């Protein structure tokens, strides 16, 4: 099933799968991000493959500047609706590579409807933090390196990555979702070339999925880090 079909099924009342809409979980994630960043003011946060994750609207409601990217128009539409108001609050811009960019009237929310792996020079070196709930662990293994490379381009020199992944009791070699621990995150084909692992958060909230737990990690982009292969991807 494609991601578009999966989202259609979810929005039509099918299984919620990986979705977690609990506000307390989003509040806790933002507290972790704030606790590890060095910025004294509002943050610029990027949320890759965000779907309709309520974290984006919640962080915006707390005064932060948020950018989300997702391929599925239906998911991006639901996310826009979470901001309240009307569609008139959003300006639609069509770009190359079949990308649509939605900009909120507040000037602090931008939603990209398009391929996460596409080059977006306007986002380079823009973000203080990354919020990734399950994106890394849902990717096909061969997509991990280009995904991490692209995020490294978007991050400022000392940016923080808050990432949630699945810890599986069995079937760890199968996915998605894939079983992910620190060692997998920090492989050179993943975040290890450009990022440092700061802290394992353990279980961040309980799941209604037998045999799995939701664990969190904090990474930081190295100021001197450069993923050479990202220049060609």
CSV table of C-alpha atoms in Angstrom, one decimal:
chain,number,residue,atom,x,y,z
A,1,UNK,CA,0.0,0.0,0.0
A,2,UNK,CA,1.4,3.4,-1.0
A,3,UNK,CA,1.6,6.2,1.6
A,4,UNK,CA,-1.3,8.0,-0.2
A,5,UNK,CA,-3.5,5.0,0.1
A,6,UNK,CA,-2.4,4.4,3.7
A,7,UNK,CA,-3.5,8.0,4.6
A,8,UNK,CA,-6.8,7.6,2.7
A,9,UNK,CA,-7.4,4.5,4.8
A,10,UNK,CA,-6.5,6.3,8.1
A,11,UNK,CA,-8.7,9.3,7.3
A,12,UNK,CA,-11.6,7.1,6.4
A,13,UNK,CA,-11.6,5.6,9.9
A,14,UNK,CA,-9.1,2.7,9.3
A,15,UNK,CA,-6.5,1.7,11.8
A,16,UNK,CA,-4.5,4.6,13.2
A,17,UNK,CA,-1.2,2.7,12.8
A,18,UNK,CA,1.7,4.9,14.0
A,19,UNK,CA,-0.3,8.0,14.7
A,20,UNK,CA,-0.2,9.4,18.2
A,21,UNK,CA,-2.3,12.5,18.8
A,22,UNK,CA,-1.9,12.7,22.6
A,23,UNK,CA,-1.1,16.3,23.4
A,24,UNK,CA,0.9,15.4,26.5
A,25,UNK,CA,3.3,13.4,24.3
A,26,UNK,CA,3.8,16.5,22.1
A,27,UNK,CA,4.3,18.8,25.1
A,28,UNK,CA,6.9,16.4,26.4
A,29,UNK,CA,8.7,16.3,23.1
A,30,UNK,CA,8.9,20.1,23.0
A,31,UNK,CA,10.2,20.2,26.5
A,32,UNK,CA,13.0,17.9,25.5
A,33,UNK,CA,13.9,20.0,22.5
A,34,UNK,CA,13.9,23.2,24.6
A,35,UNK,CA,16.0,21.6,27.3
A,36,UNK,CA,18.8,20.7,24.8
A,37,UNK,CA,18.9,23.8,22.5
A,38,UNK,CA,21.1,26.8,23.3
A,39,UNK,CA,18.7,29.3,21.8
A,40,UNK,CA,17.2,31.8,24.3
A,41,UNK,CA,14.3,32.8,22.0
A,42,UNK,CA,11.7,31.1,19.8
A,43,UNK,CA,13.1,28.2,17.8
A,44,UNK,CA,12.9,27.3,14.2
A,45,UNK,CA,11.9,23.6,14.0
A,46,UNK,CA,11.7,21.4,11.0
A,47,UNK,CA,9.4,18.3,11.0
A,48,UNK,CA,10.2,15.8,8.2
A,49,UNK,CA,7.6,13.4,6.9
A,50,UNK,CA,5.2,14.9,9.5
A,51,UNK,CA,1.9,13.6,8.2
A,52,UNK,CA,-0.7,15.5,10.3
A,53,UNK,CA,1.3,15.3,13.5
A,54,UNK,CA,-0.2,17.7,16.0
A,55,UNK,CA,3.3,18.6,17.3
A,56,UNK,CA,3.6,21.1,14.5
A,57,UNK,CA,0.6,23.1,15.4
A,58,UNK,CA,1.4,22.8,19.1
A,59,UNK,CA,4.9,24.1,18.7
A,60,UNK,CA,3.5,27.0,16.6
A,61,UNK,CA,1.0,27.8,19.3
A,62,UNK,CA,3.9,28.2,21.8
A,63,UNK,CA,5.5,30.9,19.6
A,64,UNK,CA,7.9,28.8,17.6
A,65,UNK,CA,8.5,28.9,13.8
A,66,UNK,CA,7.6,25.5,12.3
A,67,UNK,CA,8.2,23.9,8.9
A,68,UNK,CA,6.8,20.5,8.0
A,69,UNK,CA,7.3,18.3,5.0
A,70,UNK,CA,5.1,15.5,3.8
A,71,UNK,CA,4.3,13.9,0.4
A,72,UNK,CA,0.6,13.3,0.9
A,73,UNK,CA,-1.8,16.2,0.2
A,74,UNK,CA,-4.6,14.7,2.4
A,75,UNK,CA,-2.3,14.7,5.4
A,76,UNK,CA,-1.1,18.3,4.8
A,77,UNK,CA,-4.7,19.4,4.5
A,78,UNK,CA,-5.5,17.9,7.9
A,79,UNK,CA,-2.5,19.7,9.4
A,80,UNK,CA,-3.6,23.0,7.9
A,81,UNK,CA,-7.1,22.5,9.5
A,82,UNK,CA,-5.4,22.0,13.0
A,83,UNK,CA,-4.3,25.7,12.9
A,84,UNK,CA,-8.0,26.8,13.1
A,85,UNK,CA,-9.2,29.8,11.2
A,86,UNK,CA,-9.8,29.2,7.5
A,87,UNK,CA,-8.1,28.3,4.3
A,88,UNK,CA,-7.8,32.0,3.7
A,89,UNK,CA,-5.1,32.0,6.4
A,90,UNK,CA,-2.9,30.0,4.0
A,91,UNK,CA,-1.1,31.1,0.8
A,92,UNK,CA,-0.4,28.4,-1.7
A,93,UNK,CA,2.8,28.5,-3.8
A,94,UNK,CA,3.6,26.0,-6.5
A,95,UNK,CA,7.2,25.2,-7.0
A,96,UNK,CA,9.3,22.9,-9.1
A,97,UNK,CA,9.5,19.1,-8.5
A,98,UNK,CA,5.7,18.9,-8.0
A,99,UNK,CA,6.0,20.7,-4.7
A,100,UNK,CA,3.3,22.9,-3.2
A,101,UNK,CA,4.3,25.2,-0.3
A,102,UNK,CA,1.6,26.5,2.1
A,103,UNK,CA,2.5,29.6,4.1
A,104,UNK,CA,0.4,30.7,7.1
A,105,UNK,CA,-0.6,34.3,7.6
A,106,UNK,CA,1.3,34.4,11.0
A,107,UNK,CA,4.6,34.0,9.1
A,108,UNK,CA,5.6,31.2,11.5
A,109,UNK,CA,4.3,28.1,9.7
A,110,UNK,CA,5.3,26.6,6.4
A,111,UNK,CA,4.1,23.3,5.1
A,112,UNK,CA,5.8,21.6,2.2
A,113,UNK,CA,3.7,19.2,0.2
A,114,UNK,CA,6.3,17.2,-1.7
A,115,UNK,CA,9.3,14.9,-1.6
A,116,UNK,CA,11.4,15.1,1.6
A,117,UNK,CA,14.5,14.2,-0.3
A,118,UNK,CA,14.2,17.0,-2.9
A,119,UNK,CA,16.9,19.7,-2.6
A,120,UNK,CA,15.5,22.9,-1.0
A,121,UNK,CA,18.3,25.4,-0.8
A,122,UNK,CA,16.0,28.0,0.9
A,123,UNK,CA,16.0,25.7,3.9
A,124,UNK,CA,19.7,25.2,4.3
A,125,UNK,CA,21.2,26.2,7.6
A,126,UNK,CA,17.9,27.5,8.9
A,127,UNK,CA,16.8,25.3,11.8
A,128,UNK,CA,17.6,25.1,15.5
A,129,UNK,CA,15.9,21.7,15.9
A,130,UNK,CA,14.5,18.7,14.2
A,131,UNK,CA,11.4,16.8,15.4
A,132,UNK,CA,11.2,13.4,13.9
A,133,UNK,CA,8.5,11.0,15.1
A,134,UNK,CA,9.1,7.6,13.4
A,135,UNK,CA,10.2,8.9,10.0
A,136,UNK,CA,13.7,7.4,10.2
A,137,UNK,CA,12.4,4.0,11.3
A,138,UNK,CA,9.7,3.9,8.6
A,139,UNK,CA,12.1,4.5,5.7
A,140,UNK,CA,13.4,1.9,3.4
A,141,UNK,CA,17.0,1.2,4.6
A,142,UNK,CA,18.6,2.6,1.4
A,143,UNK,CA,16.8,5.9,2.0
A,144,UNK,CA,18.4,6.5,5.4
A,145,UNK,CA,21.6,8.1,4.1
A,146,UNK,CA,19.9,10.7,1.8
A,147,UNK,CA,17.3,11.4,4.5
A,148,UNK,CA,20.0,12.2,7.1
A,149,UNK,CA,22.1,14.1,4.6
A,150,UNK,CA,19.2,16.3,3.7
A,151,UNK,CA,18.4,17.1,7.3
A,152,UNK,CA,22.1,17.9,8.0
A,153,UNK,CA,21.8,20.6,5.3
A,154,UNK,CA,18.8,22.1,6.9
A,155,UNK,CA,20.3,22.2,10.4
A,156,UNK,CA,22.3,25.1,11.9
A,157,UNK,CA,25.8,24.1,13.1
A,158,UNK,CA,24.7,23.0,16.6
A,159,UNK,CA,21.1,22.1,15.9
A,160,UNK,CA,19.3,19.5,18.1
A,161,UNK,CA,17.5,16.4,16.7
A,162,UNK,CA,14.7,15.0,18.8
A,163,UNK,CA,13.9,11.6,17.3
A,164,UNK,CA,11.4,8.9,18.3
A,165,UNK,CA,11.9,5.3,17.1
A,166,UNK,CA,10.4,1.9,17.7
A,167,UNK,CA,12.0,-0.7,20.0
A,168,UNK,CA,10.7,-4.2,19.0
A,169,UNK,CA,10.8,-7.3,21.0
A,170,UNK,CA,10.7,-9.5,17.9
A,171,UNK,CA,10.9,-9.3,14.2
A,172,UNK,CA,13.6,-6.7,14.5
A,173,UNK,CA,15.0,-7.4,11.0
A,174,UNK,CA,11.6,-6.6,9.4
A,175,UNK,CA,9.9,-3.3,8.8
A,176,UNK,CA,8.5,-0.8,8.5
A,177,UNK,CA,8.5,0.1,11.3
A,178,UNK,CA,12.1,-1.1,11.8
A,179,UNK,CA,13.7,-1.7,15.2
A,180,UNK,CA,16.1,1.2,15.9
A,181,UNK,CA,18.6,1.7,18.6
A,182,UNK,CA,21.5,4.1,19.1
A,183,UNK,CA,23.9,2.0,17.1
A,184,UNK,CA,21.6,2.1,14.1
A,185,UNK,CA,21.0,5.8,14.4
A,186,UNK,CA,24.8,6.5,14.5
A,187,UNK,CA,25.9,4.4,11.6
A,188,UNK,CA,27.9,6.3,9.1
A,189,UNK,CA,25.1,5.6,6.6
A,190,UNK,CA,22.7,7.3,8.9
A,191,UNK,CA,23.3,10.2,11.3
A,192,UNK,CA,26.8,9.2,12.4
A,193,UNK,CA,28.7,11.3,9.8
A,194,UNK,CA,27.5,14.7,10.9
A,195,UNK,CA,25.7,14.2,14.2
A,196,UNK,CA,26.7,13.3,17.8
A,197,UNK,CA,24.5,11.2,20.1
A,198,UNK,CA,23.8,13.2,23.3
A,199,UNK,CA,21.3,11.2,25.2
A,200,UNK,CA,19.0,8.2,25.1
A,201,UNK,CA,15.6,9.1,26.6
A,202,UNK,CA,14.3,5.6,27.0
A,203,UNK,CA,10.5,5.1,26.6
A,204,UNK,CA,8.9,8.4,25.9
A,205,UNK,CA,5.3,7.2,26.2
A,206,UNK,CA,3.4,3.9,26.1
A,207,UNK,CA,2.1,2.4,22.9
A,208,UNK,CA,-1.0,0.4,22.1
A,209,UNK,CA,1.1,-1.9,20.0
A,210,UNK,CA,2.0,-5.2,21.6
A,211,UNK,CA,5.7,-6.0,21.5
A,212,UNK,CA,6.8,-2.5,20.8
A,213,UNK,CA,7.9,0.5,22.8
A,214,UNK,CA,8.4,4.1,21.7
A,215,UNK,CA,11.9,5.3,22.6
A,216,UNK,CA,13.5,8.7,22.1
A,217,UNK,CA,17.0,10.0,21.4
A,218,UNK,CA,18.7,13.4,21.3
A,219,UNK,CA,21.3,14.1,18.7
A,220,UNK,CA,23.3,17.2,17.9
A,221,UNK,CA,24.8,18.4,14.6
A,222,UNK,CA,28.5,18.9,14.9
A,223,UNK,CA,29.6,22.4,14.1
A,224,UNK,CA,32.4,21.1,12.0
A,225,UNK,CA,30.4,18.2,10.5
A,226,UNK,CA,29.9,18.0,6.8
A,227,UNK,CA,28.4,15.0,5.0
A,228,UNK,CA,30.3,15.2,1.7
A,229,UNK,CA,27.9,12.9,-0.1
A,230,UNK,CA,25.0,15.3,0.6
A,231,UNK,CA,26.4,17.7,-2.0
A,232,UNK,CA,25.7,15.3,-4.8
A,233,UNK,CA,22.3,14.0,-3.6
